[in-house]
């Protein structure tokens, strides 16, 4: 998934995110999202968005994937892939950027839409001047 030089296999990570998207529970928005996290061990953890009749309790696909990784002991994230059926490749929401920062400040984020259009950024580009444990001092 990532070779010894740390090059990330974006195709494989995106494929895992597309598979996870099939399990999205999005009856309210109709906006299904899939995500996949690559841990530094090489393991992949995937997730989909899970909505609720109490709308504000919805959990984004990215946070489902990140918490799956962390709860399996994978605390350092090398990359995050996000896929949607939107007309534009969609970057993670602000809350998910903050949660990603906790475990992958050096992570790459790659996103793809239904047309196969991709964009990518670093976590740092998506969350400049981030708040983290270093700010608690
Ligand atoms: N959603 C995600 O899963 N990830 C994002 O980064 C943005 C939004 C979900 C939440 C909700 O279920 C639906 O997309 C519409 O906002």
mmCIF file of N, CA and C and ligand atoms in Angstrom:
data_model
loop_
_atom_site.group_PDB
_atom_site.id
_atom_site.type_symbol
_atom_site.label_atom_id
_atom_site.label_comp_id
_atom_site.label_asym_id
_atom_site.label_seq_id
_atom_site.Cartn_x
_atom_site.Cartn_y
_atom_site.Cartn_z
ATOM 1 N N UNK A 1 0.829 -1.212 0.000
ATOM 2 C CA UNK A 1 0.000 0.000 0.000
ATOM 3 C C UNK A 1 0.858 1.254 0.000
ATOM 4 N N UNK A 2 1.886 1.240 0.852
ATOM 5 C CA UNK A 2 2.880 2.298 0.693
ATOM 6 C C UNK A 2 4.228 1.590 0.647
ATOM 7 N N UNK A 3 5.058 1.914 -0.342
ATOM 8 C CA UNK A 3 6.313 1.203 -0.517
ATOM 9 C C UNK A 3 7.343 1.715 0.492
ATOM 10 N N UNK A 4 8.559 1.125 0.498
ATOM 11 C CA UNK A 4 9.532 1.522 1.521
ATOM 12 C C UNK A 4 9.883 3.005 1.490
ATOM 13 N N UNK A 5 9.688 3.645 0.337
ATOM 14 C CA UNK A 5 9.959 5.083 0.260
ATOM 15 C C UNK A 5 8.759 5.926 0.689
ATOM 16 N N UNK A 6 7.703 5.240 1.107
ATOM 17 C CA UNK A 6 6.537 5.972 1.577
ATOM 18 C C UNK A 6 5.616 6.438 0.463
ATOM 19 N N UNK A 7 5.804 5.927 -0.741
ATOM 20 C CA UNK A 7 4.907 6.306 -1.844
ATOM 21 C C UNK A 7 3.572 5.594 -1.643
ATOM 22 N N UNK A 8 2.499 6.351 -1.701
ATOM 23 C CA UNK A 8 1.169 5.807 -1.382
ATOM 24 C C UNK A 8 0.469 5.333 -2.646
ATOM 25 N N UNK A 9 -0.124 4.146 -2.542
ATOM 26 C CA UNK A 9 -0.897 3.589 -3.655
ATOM 27 C C UNK A 9 -2.310 4.190 -3.594
ATOM 28 N N UNK A 10 -2.465 5.310 -4.267
ATOM 29 C CA UNK A 10 -3.740 6.028 -4.205
ATOM 30 C C UNK A 10 -4.868 5.204 -4.814
ATOM 31 N N UNK A 11 -4.575 4.462 -5.882
ATOM 32 C CA UNK A 11 -5.626 3.674 -6.541
ATOM 33 C C UNK A 11 -6.224 2.663 -5.569
ATOM 34 N N UNK A 12 -5.362 1.974 -4.831
ATOM 35 C CA UNK A 12 -5.843 0.945 -3.903
ATOM 36 C C UNK A 12 -6.628 1.569 -2.746
ATOM 37 N N UNK A 13 -6.144 2.700 -2.258
ATOM 38 C CA UNK A 13 -6.846 3.339 -1.132
ATOM 39 C C UNK A 13 -8.210 3.868 -1.579
ATOM 40 N N UNK A 14 -8.259 4.446 -2.769
ATOM 41 C CA UNK A 14 -9.539 4.922 -3.303
ATOM 42 C C UNK A 14 -10.494 3.752 -3.548
ATOM 43 N N UNK A 15 -9.968 2.642 -4.013
ATOM 44 C CA UNK A 15 -10.818 1.468 -4.248
ATOM 45 C C UNK A 15 -11.456 1.006 -2.943
ATOM 46 N N UNK A 16 -10.702 1.037 -1.861
ATOM 47 C CA UNK A 16 -11.254 0.659 -0.547
ATOM 48 C C UNK A 16 -12.338 1.649 -0.124
ATOM 49 N N UNK A 17 -12.132 2.915 -0.425
ATOM 50 C CA UNK A 17 -13.135 3.928 -0.079
ATOM 51 C C UNK A 17 -14.417 3.723 -0.907
ATOM 52 N N UNK A 18 -14.270 3.400 -2.183
ATOM 53 C CA UNK A 18 -15.468 3.145 -3.013
ATOM 54 C C UNK A 18 -16.234 1.936 -2.491
ATOM 55 N N UNK A 19 -15.522 0.909 -2.064
ATOM 56 C CA UNK A 19 -16.204 -0.274 -1.510
ATOM 57 C C UNK A 19 -16.956 0.098 -0.239
ATOM 58 N N UNK A 20 -16.322 0.881 0.613
ATOM 59 C CA UNK A 20 -16.963 1.283 1.875
ATOM 60 C C UNK A 20 -18.206 2.131 1.614
ATOM 61 N N UNK A 21 -18.140 2.941 0.572
ATOM 62 C CA UNK A 21 -19.280 3.827 0.254
ATOM 63 C C UNK A 21 -20.556 3.036 0.003
ATOM 64 N N UNK A 22 -20.427 1.810 -0.438
ATOM 65 C CA UNK A 22 -21.616 0.987 -0.694
ATOM 66 C C UNK A 22 -22.428 0.761 0.580
ATOM 67 N N UNK A 23 -21.786 0.922 1.728
ATOM 68 C CA UNK A 23 -22.479 0.716 3.015
ATOM 69 C C UNK A 23 -22.940 2.027 3.636
ATOM 70 N N UNK A 24 -22.834 3.122 2.917
ATOM 71 C CA UNK A 24 -23.257 4.411 3.496
ATOM 72 C C UNK A 24 -24.726 4.341 3.913
ATOM 73 N N UNK A 25 -24.995 4.924 5.064
ATOM 74 C CA UNK A 25 -26.385 5.045 5.526
ATOM 75 C C UNK A 25 -26.735 6.533 5.456
ATOM 76 N N UNK A 26 -27.325 6.919 4.337
ATOM 77 C CA UNK A 26 -27.562 8.342 4.091
ATOM 78 C C UNK A 26 -28.981 8.582 3.568
ATOM 79 N N UNK A 27 -30.015 8.123 4.323
ATOM 80 C CA UNK A 27 -31.387 8.269 3.829
ATOM 81 C C UNK A 27 -31.878 9.711 3.857
ATOM 82 N N UNK A 28 -31.238 10.573 4.636
ATOM 83 C CA UNK A 28 -31.723 11.952 4.781
ATOM 84 C C UNK A 28 -31.106 12.882 3.750
ATOM 85 N N UNK A 29 -29.815 12.789 3.581
ATOM 86 C CA UNK A 29 -29.145 13.664 2.604
ATOM 87 C C UNK A 29 -29.088 13.030 1.221
ATOM 88 N N UNK A 30 -29.092 11.709 1.172
ATOM 89 C CA UNK A 30 -28.875 11.040 -0.105
ATOM 90 C C UNK A 30 -27.451 11.171 -0.607
ATOM 91 N N UNK A 31 -26.558 11.670 0.242
ATOM 92 C CA UNK A 31 -25.166 11.925 -0.147
ATOM 93 C C UNK A 31 -24.272 10.859 0.487
ATOM 94 N N UNK A 32 -23.996 9.829 -0.275
ATOM 95 C CA UNK A 32 -23.178 8.721 0.243
ATOM 96 C C UNK A 32 -21.696 9.050 0.107
ATOM 97 N N UNK A 33 -20.968 8.789 1.184
ATOM 98 C CA UNK A 33 -19.532 9.076 1.214
ATOM 99 C C UNK A 33 -18.795 7.820 1.675
ATOM 100 N N UNK A 34 -17.671 7.554 1.051
ATOM 101 C CA UNK A 34 -16.795 6.471 1.489
ATOM 102 C C UNK A 34 -15.426 7.036 1.821
ATOM 103 N N UNK A 35 -14.776 6.436 2.802
ATOM 104 C CA UNK A 35 -13.435 6.894 3.178
ATOM 105 C C UNK A 35 -12.568 5.686 3.506
ATOM 106 N N UNK A 36 -11.278 5.856 3.325
ATOM 107 C CA UNK A 36 -10.329 4.811 3.719
ATOM 108 C C UNK A 36 -9.062 5.476 4.228
ATOM 109 N N UNK A 37 -8.559 4.914 5.313
ATOM 110 C CA UNK A 37 -7.360 5.416 5.974
ATOM 111 C C UNK A 37 -6.237 4.406 5.765
ATOM 112 N N UNK A 38 -5.070 4.901 5.438
ATOM 113 C CA UNK A 38 -3.871 4.056 5.404
ATOM 114 C C UNK A 38 -3.038 4.373 6.631
ATOM 115 N N UNK A 39 -2.858 3.368 7.497
ATOM 116 C CA UNK A 39 -2.013 3.558 8.660
ATOM 117 C C UNK A 39 -0.548 3.343 8.299
ATOM 118 N N UNK A 40 0.348 3.822 9.145
ATOM 119 C CA UNK A 40 1.768 3.666 8.800
ATOM 120 C C UNK A 40 2.208 2.205 8.818
ATOM 121 N N UNK A 41 1.418 1.333 9.455
ATOM 122 C CA UNK A 41 1.732 -0.102 9.422
ATOM 123 C C UNK A 41 1.441 -0.706 8.060
ATOM 124 N N UNK A 42 0.679 0.031 7.230
ATOM 125 C CA UNK A 42 0.258 -0.490 5.929
ATOM 126 C C UNK A 42 -1.169 -1.000 5.922
ATOM 127 N N UNK A 43 -1.764 -1.050 7.101
ATOM 128 C CA UNK A 43 -3.154 -1.507 7.166
ATOM 129 C C UNK A 43 -4.110 -0.421 6.685
ATOM 130 N N UNK A 44 -5.232 -0.870 6.133
ATOM 131 C CA UNK A 44 -6.274 0.042 5.652
ATOM 132 C C UNK A 44 -7.525 -0.151 6.499
ATOM 133 N N UNK A 45 -8.154 0.982 6.828
ATOM 134 C CA UNK A 45 -9.421 0.973 7.559
ATOM 135 C C UNK A 45 -10.399 1.846 6.797
ATOM 136 N N UNK A 46 -11.592 1.323 6.572
ATOM 137 C CA UNK A 46 -12.548 2.051 5.747
ATOM 138 C C UNK A 46 -13.797 2.383 6.541
ATOM 139 N N UNK A 47 -14.579 3.322 6.024
ATOM 140 C CA UNK A 47 -15.827 3.693 6.670
ATOM 141 C C UNK A 47 -16.727 4.446 5.711
ATOM 142 N N UNK A 48 -17.993 4.516 6.094
ATOM 143 C CA UNK A 48 -18.982 5.260 5.315
ATOM 144 C C UNK A 48 -19.739 6.189 6.261
ATOM 145 N N UNK A 49 -20.409 7.191 5.687
ATOM 146 C CA UNK A 49 -21.174 8.083 6.569
ATOM 147 C C UNK A 49 -22.400 7.366 7.116
ATOM 148 N N UNK A 50 -22.720 7.698 8.357
ATOM 149 C CA UNK A 50 -23.851 7.082 9.066
ATOM 150 C C UNK A 50 -24.737 8.205 9.599
ATOM 151 N N UNK A 51 -25.906 8.356 8.983
ATOM 152 C CA UNK A 51 -26.809 9.446 9.367
ATOM 153 C C UNK A 51 -27.784 8.992 10.449
ATOM 154 N N UNK A 52 -28.549 9.970 10.952
ATOM 155 C CA UNK A 52 -29.506 9.683 12.026
ATOM 156 C C UNK A 52 -30.717 10.584 11.865
ATOM 157 N N UNK A 53 -31.885 10.102 12.315
ATOM 158 C CA UNK A 53 -33.098 10.914 12.271
ATOM 159 C C UNK A 53 -32.910 12.203 13.067
ATOM 160 N N UNK A 54 -32.067 12.160 14.074
ATOM 161 C CA UNK A 54 -31.617 13.369 14.756
ATOM 162 C C UNK A 54 -30.382 13.840 13.990
ATOM 163 N N UNK A 55 -30.616 14.677 12.992
ATOM 164 C CA UNK A 55 -29.621 14.921 11.940
ATOM 165 C C UNK A 55 -28.213 15.232 12.443
ATOM 166 N N UNK A 56 -28.160 15.994 13.522
ATOM 167 C CA UNK A 56 -26.858 16.452 14.020
ATOM 168 C C UNK A 56 -25.986 15.331 14.551
ATOM 169 N N UNK A 57 -26.545 14.148 14.722
ATOM 170 C CA UNK A 57 -25.759 13.018 15.222
ATOM 171 C C UNK A 57 -25.057 12.260 14.098
ATOM 172 N N UNK A 58 -25.253 12.712 12.882
ATOM 173 C CA UNK A 58 -24.604 12.082 11.729
ATOM 174 C C UNK A 58 -23.082 12.048 11.913
ATOM 175 N N UNK A 59 -22.497 10.940 11.491
ATOM 176 C CA UNK A 59 -21.038 10.806 11.544
ATOM 177 C C UNK A 59 -20.518 10.697 10.120
ATOM 178 N N UNK A 60 -19.533 11.519 9.813
ATOM 179 C CA UNK A 60 -18.944 11.505 8.470
ATOM 180 C C UNK A 60 -18.126 10.233 8.238
ATOM 181 N N UNK A 61 -18.021 9.862 6.974
ATOM 182 C CA UNK A 61 -17.253 8.680 6.588
ATOM 183 C C UNK A 61 -15.800 8.758 7.068
ATOM 184 N N UNK A 62 -15.224 9.928 6.982
ATOM 185 C CA UNK A 62 -13.814 10.074 7.372
ATOM 186 C C UNK A 62 -13.605 9.736 8.840
ATOM 187 N N UNK A 63 -14.519 10.237 9.684
ATOM 188 C CA UNK A 63 -14.344 9.970 11.118
ATOM 189 C C UNK A 63 -14.657 8.526 11.463
ATOM 190 N N UNK A 64 -15.537 7.895 10.709
ATOM 191 C CA UNK A 64 -15.769 6.461 10.917
ATOM 192 C C UNK A 64 -14.480 5.699 10.596
ATOM 193 N N UNK A 65 -13.842 6.030 9.492
ATOM 194 C CA UNK A 65 -12.604 5.330 9.099
ATOM 195 C C UNK A 65 -11.467 5.619 10.079
ATOM 196 N N UNK A 66 -11.337 6.871 10.478
ATOM 197 C CA UNK A 66 -10.239 7.234 11.396
ATOM 198 C C UNK A 66 -10.430 6.560 12.749
ATOM 199 N N UNK A 67 -11.650 6.560 13.263
ATOM 200 C CA UNK A 67 -11.854 5.950 14.585
ATOM 201 C C UNK A 67 -11.726 4.420 14.505
ATOM 202 N N UNK A 68 -12.062 3.845 13.355
ATOM 203 C CA UNK A 68 -11.822 2.401 13.184
ATOM 204 C C UNK A 68 -10.329 2.109 13.263
ATOM 205 N N UNK A 69 -9.531 2.948 12.617
ATOM 206 C CA UNK A 69 -8.074 2.756 12.647
ATOM 207 C C UNK A 69 -7.539 2.885 14.072
ATOM 208 N N UNK A 70 -7.917 3.947 14.727
ATOM 209 C CA UNK A 70 -7.359 4.217 16.060
ATOM 210 C C UNK A 70 -7.808 3.151 17.056
ATOM 211 N N UNK A 71 -9.048 2.726 16.940
ATOM 212 C CA UNK A 71 -9.536 1.714 17.894
ATOM 213 C C UNK A 71 -8.961 0.337 17.612
ATOM 214 N N UNK A 72 -8.290 0.182 16.458
ATOM 215 C CA UNK A 72 -7.554 -1.057 16.175
ATOM 216 C C UNK A 72 -6.069 -0.887 16.474
ATOM 217 N N UNK A 73 -5.707 0.233 17.088
ATOM 218 C CA UNK A 73 -4.319 0.452 17.488
ATOM 219 C C UNK A 73 -3.471 1.193 16.470
ATOM 220 N N UNK A 74 -4.076 1.633 15.383
ATOM 221 C CA UNK A 74 -3.349 2.328 14.304
ATOM 222 C C UNK A 74 -3.450 3.829 14.564
ATOM 223 N N UNK A 75 -2.470 4.375 15.240
ATOM 224 C CA UNK A 75 -2.582 5.768 15.674
ATOM 225 C C UNK A 75 -1.882 6.761 14.766
ATOM 226 N N UNK A 76 -1.161 6.258 13.774
ATOM 227 C CA UNK A 76 -0.476 7.198 12.865
ATOM 228 C C UNK A 76 -0.978 6.955 11.448
ATOM 229 N N UNK A 77 -1.580 7.976 10.900
ATOM 230 C CA UNK A 77 -2.228 7.874 9.594
ATOM 231 C C UNK A 77 -1.335 8.476 8.523
ATOM 232 N N UNK A 78 -1.103 7.692 7.468
ATOM 233 C CA UNK A 78 -0.267 8.156 6.356
ATOM 234 C C UNK A 78 -1.085 8.804 5.257
ATOM 235 N N UNK A 79 -2.315 8.323 5.074
ATOM 236 C CA UNK A 79 -3.142 8.862 3.992
ATOM 237 C C UNK A 79 -4.617 8.606 4.267
ATOM 238 N N UNK A 80 -5.436 9.470 3.686
ATOM 239 C CA UNK A 80 -6.895 9.356 3.789
ATOM 240 C C UNK A 80 -7.474 9.545 2.391
ATOM 241 N N UNK A 81 -8.323 8.615 1.967
ATOM 242 C CA UNK A 81 -9.028 8.746 0.691
ATOM 243 C C UNK A 81 -10.511 8.971 0.961
ATOM 244 N N UNK A 82 -11.134 9.834 0.169
ATOM 245 C CA UNK A 82 -12.551 10.152 0.327
ATOM 246 C C UNK A 82 -13.200 10.144 -1.047
ATOM 247 N N UNK A 83 -14.345 9.472 -1.156
ATOM 248 C CA UNK A 83 -15.027 9.405 -2.452
ATOM 249 C C UNK A 83 -16.505 9.739 -2.297
ATOM 250 N N UNK A 84 -17.030 10.420 -3.296
ATOM 251 C CA UNK A 84 -18.449 10.781 -3.311
ATOM 252 C C UNK A 84 -18.974 10.693 -4.742
ATOM 253 N N UNK A 85 -20.292 10.804 -4.852
ATOM 254 C CA UNK A 85 -20.915 10.831 -6.174
ATOM 255 C C UNK A 85 -21.130 12.252 -6.669
ATOM 256 N N UNK A 86 -20.442 13.206 -6.088
ATOM 257 C CA UNK A 86 -20.652 14.615 -6.433
ATOM 258 C C UNK A 86 -20.029 14.980 -7.777
ATOM 259 N N UNK A 87 -20.428 16.140 -8.268
ATOM 260 C CA UNK A 87 -19.873 16.600 -9.546
ATOM 261 C C UNK A 87 -18.440 17.093 -9.382
ATOM 262 N N UNK A 88 -18.093 17.496 -8.175
ATOM 263 C CA UNK A 88 -16.724 17.932 -7.882
ATOM 264 C C UNK A 88 -16.108 16.961 -6.873
ATOM 265 N N UNK A 89 -14.819 16.694 -6.933
ATOM 266 C CA UNK A 89 -14.174 15.931 -5.848
ATOM 267 C C UNK A 89 -14.303 16.744 -4.552
ATOM 268 N N UNK A 90 -14.760 16.099 -3.467
ATOM 269 C CA UNK A 90 -15.086 16.874 -2.265
ATOM 270 C C UNK A 90 -14.082 16.630 -1.141
ATOM 271 N N UNK A 91 -13.464 17.690 -0.653
ATOM 272 C CA UNK A 91 -12.530 17.559 0.479
ATOM 273 C C UNK A 91 -13.280 17.332 1.789
ATOM 274 N N UNK A 92 -12.597 16.843 2.823
ATOM 275 C CA UNK A 92 -13.254 16.574 4.114
ATOM 276 C C UNK A 92 -13.782 17.848 4.761
ATOM 277 N N UNK A 93 -14.827 17.694 5.567
ATOM 278 C CA UNK A 93 -15.370 18.840 6.310
ATOM 279 C C UNK A 93 -14.382 19.266 7.391
ATOM 280 N N UNK A 94 -14.667 20.397 7.991
ATOM 281 C CA UNK A 94 -13.754 20.950 8.992
ATOM 282 C C UNK A 94 -13.560 20.047 10.196
ATOM 283 N N UNK A 95 -14.650 19.456 10.682
ATOM 284 C CA UNK A 95 -14.536 18.575 11.847
ATOM 285 C C UNK A 95 -13.617 17.396 11.530
ATOM 286 N N UNK A 96 -13.769 16.828 10.347
ATOM 287 C CA UNK A 96 -12.939 15.679 9.979
ATOM 288 C C UNK A 96 -11.477 16.083 9.783
ATOM 289 N N UNK A 97 -11.238 17.286 9.306
ATOM 290 C CA UNK A 97 -9.843 17.762 9.184
ATOM 291 C C UNK A 97 -9.197 17.822 10.564
ATOM 292 N N UNK A 98 -9.955 18.307 11.536
ATOM 293 C CA UNK A 98 -9.414 18.407 12.897
ATOM 294 C C UNK A 98 -9.134 17.023 13.479
ATOM 295 N N UNK A 99 -10.032 16.083 13.276
ATOM 296 C CA UNK A 99 -9.818 14.720 13.800
ATOM 297 C C UNK A 99 -8.656 14.055 13.075
ATOM 298 N N UNK A 100 -8.546 14.264 11.762
ATOM 299 C CA UNK A 100 -7.396 13.720 11.027
ATOM 300 C C UNK A 100 -6.092 14.281 11.568
ATOM 301 N N UNK A 101 -6.083 15.567 11.875
ATOM 302 C CA UNK A 101 -4.857 16.224 12.342
ATOM 303 C C UNK A 101 -4.278 15.536 13.584
ATOM 304 N N UNK A 102 -5.152 15.074 14.432
ATOM 305 C CA UNK A 102 -4.719 14.430 15.683
ATOM 306 C C UNK A 102 -3.832 13.208 15.410
ATOM 307 N N UNK A 103 -4.132 12.495 14.341
ATOM 308 C CA UNK A 103 -3.453 11.221 14.077
ATOM 309 C C UNK A 103 -2.627 11.230 12.793
ATOM 310 N N UNK A 104 -2.765 12.284 11.991
ATOM 311 C CA UNK A 104 -2.036 12.312 10.714
ATOM 312 C C UNK A 104 -1.700 13.700 10.233
ATOM 313 N N UNK A 105 -0.953 14.456 11.022
ATOM 314 C CA UNK A 105 -0.637 15.825 10.580
ATOM 315 C C UNK A 105 0.202 15.858 9.302
ATOM 316 N N UNK A 106 0.878 14.768 9.015
ATOM 317 C CA UNK A 106 1.673 14.700 7.778
ATOM 318 C C UNK A 106 0.952 13.898 6.694
ATOM 319 N N UNK A 107 -0.297 13.561 6.932
ATOM 320 C CA UNK A 107 -1.017 12.688 5.999
ATOM 321 C C UNK A 107 -1.300 13.372 4.669
ATOM 322 N N UNK A 108 -1.436 12.520 3.657
ATOM 323 C CA UNK A 108 -1.941 12.985 2.364
ATOM 324 C C UNK A 108 -3.441 12.702 2.318
ATOM 325 N N UNK A 109 -4.190 13.625 1.738
ATOM 326 C CA UNK A 109 -5.630 13.441 1.550
ATOM 327 C C UNK A 109 -5.901 13.420 0.050
ATOM 328 N N UNK A 110 -6.506 12.332 -0.421
ATOM 329 C CA UNK A 110 -6.831 12.221 -1.845
ATOM 330 C C UNK A 110 -8.322 11.989 -1.977
ATOM 331 N N UNK A 111 -8.957 12.709 -2.887
ATOM 332 C CA UNK A 111 -10.404 12.604 -3.051
ATOM 333 C C UNK A 111 -10.731 12.354 -4.522
ATOM 334 N N UNK A 112 -11.861 11.681 -4.720
ATOM 335 C CA UNK A 112 -12.268 11.349 -6.096
ATOM 336 C C UNK A 112 -13.785 11.445 -6.192
ATOM 337 N N UNK A 113 -14.273 11.906 -7.339
ATOM 338 C CA UNK A 113 -15.725 11.960 -7.542
ATOM 339 C C UNK A 113 -16.177 10.875 -8.504
ATOM 340 N N UNK A 114 -17.442 10.934 -8.864
ATOM 341 C CA UNK A 114 -18.020 9.856 -9.674
ATOM 342 C C UNK A 114 -17.410 9.795 -11.066
ATOM 343 N N UNK A 115 -16.855 10.912 -11.521
ATOM 344 C CA UNK A 115 -16.249 10.923 -12.862
ATOM 345 C C UNK A 115 -14.786 10.497 -12.842
ATOM 346 N N UNK A 116 -14.313 10.132 -11.637
ATOM 347 C CA UNK A 116 -12.909 9.735 -11.524
ATOM 348 C C UNK A 116 -11.962 10.918 -11.457
ATOM 349 N N UNK A 117 -12.524 12.119 -11.240
ATOM 350 C CA UNK A 117 -11.665 13.307 -11.089
ATOM 351 C C UNK A 117 -11.092 13.312 -9.680
ATOM 352 N N UNK A 118 -9.814 13.598 -9.595
ATOM 353 C CA UNK A 118 -9.119 13.539 -8.297
ATOM 354 C C UNK A 118 -8.500 14.878 -7.929
ATOM 355 N N UNK A 119 -8.393 15.051 -6.608
ATOM 356 C CA UNK A 119 -7.565 16.147 -6.090
ATOM 357 C C UNK A 119 -6.833 15.596 -4.874
ATOM 358 N N UNK A 120 -5.737 16.208 -4.548
ATOM 359 C CA UNK A 120 -5.050 15.800 -3.329
ATOM 360 C C UNK A 120 -4.357 16.981 -2.674
ATOM 361 N N UNK A 121 -4.243 16.850 -1.356
ATOM 362 C CA UNK A 121 -3.622 17.877 -0.527
ATOM 363 C C UNK A 121 -2.891 17.171 0.617
ATOM 364 N N UNK A 122 -2.102 17.952 1.345
ATOM 365 C CA UNK A 122 -1.618 17.460 2.632
ATOM 366 C C UNK A 122 -2.620 17.906 3.703
ATOM 367 N N UNK A 123 -2.611 17.175 4.827
ATOM 368 C CA UNK A 123 -3.474 17.577 5.949
ATOM 369 C C UNK A 123 -3.138 19.009 6.364
ATOM 370 N N UNK A 124 -1.859 19.341 6.298
ATOM 371 C CA UNK A 124 -1.420 20.687 6.707
ATOM 372 C C UNK A 124 -2.005 21.758 5.783
ATOM 373 N N UNK A 125 -2.096 21.457 4.513
ATOM 374 C CA UNK A 125 -2.701 22.427 3.585
ATOM 375 C C UNK A 125 -4.176 22.638 3.898
ATOM 376 N N UNK A 126 -4.844 21.566 4.325
ATOM 377 C CA UNK A 126 -6.282 21.658 4.596
ATOM 378 C C UNK A 126 -6.591 22.291 5.947
ATOM 379 N N UNK A 127 -5.599 22.326 6.837
ATOM 380 C CA UNK A 127 -5.853 22.849 8.188
ATOM 381 C C UNK A 127 -4.650 23.663 8.680
ATOM 382 N N UNK A 128 -4.442 24.822 8.083
ATOM 383 C CA UNK A 128 -3.315 25.650 8.531
ATOM 384 C C UNK A 128 -3.546 26.159 9.960
ATOM 385 N N UNK A 129 -2.471 26.368 10.675
ATOM 386 C CA UNK A 129 -2.549 26.871 12.060
ATOM 387 C C UNK A 129 -3.472 25.998 12.912
ATOM 388 N N UNK A 130 -3.308 24.689 12.780
ATOM 389 C CA UNK A 130 -4.200 23.750 13.472
ATOM 390 C C UNK A 130 -4.072 23.841 14.991
ATOM 391 N N UNK A 131 -5.142 23.530 15.652
ATOM 392 C CA UNK A 131 -5.136 23.361 17.106
ATOM 393 C C UNK A 131 -4.791 21.916 17.414
ATOM 394 N N UNK A 132 -3.821 21.714 18.289
ATOM 395 C CA UNK A 132 -3.490 20.353 18.712
ATOM 396 C C UNK A 132 -2.921 20.386 20.118
ATOM 397 N N UNK A 133 -2.398 19.250 20.564
ATOM 398 C CA UNK A 133 -1.949 19.164 21.971
ATOM 399 C C UNK A 133 -0.853 20.175 22.284
ATOM 400 N N UNK A 134 -0.090 20.537 21.280
ATOM 401 C CA UNK A 134 0.963 21.516 21.496
ATOM 402 C C UNK A 134 0.434 22.875 21.895
ATOM 403 N N UNK A 135 -0.798 23.134 21.575
ATOM 404 C CA UNK A 135 -1.431 24.440 21.903
ATOM 405 C C UNK A 135 -1.995 24.455 23.324
ATOM 406 N N UNK A 136 -1.979 23.299 23.982
ATOM 407 C CA UNK A 136 -2.548 23.231 25.338
ATOM 408 C C UNK A 136 -1.547 23.685 26.398
ATOM 409 N N UNK A 137 -0.318 23.902 25.971
ATOM 410 C CA UNK A 137 0.737 24.258 26.943
ATOM 411 C C UNK A 137 0.513 25.645 27.508
HETATM 412 N N1 LIG B 1 -20.222 13.891 4.878
HETATM 413 C C1 LIG B 1 -19.170 13.059 5.028
HETATM 414 O O1 LIG B 1 -19.324 11.851 5.259
HETATM 415 N N2 LIG B 1 -17.919 13.589 4.909
HETATM 416 C C2 LIG B 1 -17.655 14.901 4.666
HETATM 417 O O2 LIG B 1 -16.498 15.323 4.663
HETATM 418 C C3 LIG B 1 -18.748 15.812 4.391
HETATM 419 C C4 LIG B 1 -20.115 15.299 4.625
HETATM 420 C C5 LIG B 1 -21.571 13.324 4.995
HETATM 421 C C6 LIG B 1 -22.343 13.791 6.190
HETATM 422 C C7 LIG B 1 -23.765 13.622 5.706
HETATM 423 O O3 LIG B 1 -24.153 12.280 5.924
HETATM 424 C C8 LIG B 1 -23.690 13.852 4.218
HETATM 425 O O4 LIG B 1 -22.330 13.704 3.864
HETATM 426 C C9 LIG B 1 -24.177 15.224 3.766
HETATM 427 O O5 LIG B 1 -23.544 16.236 4.477
#
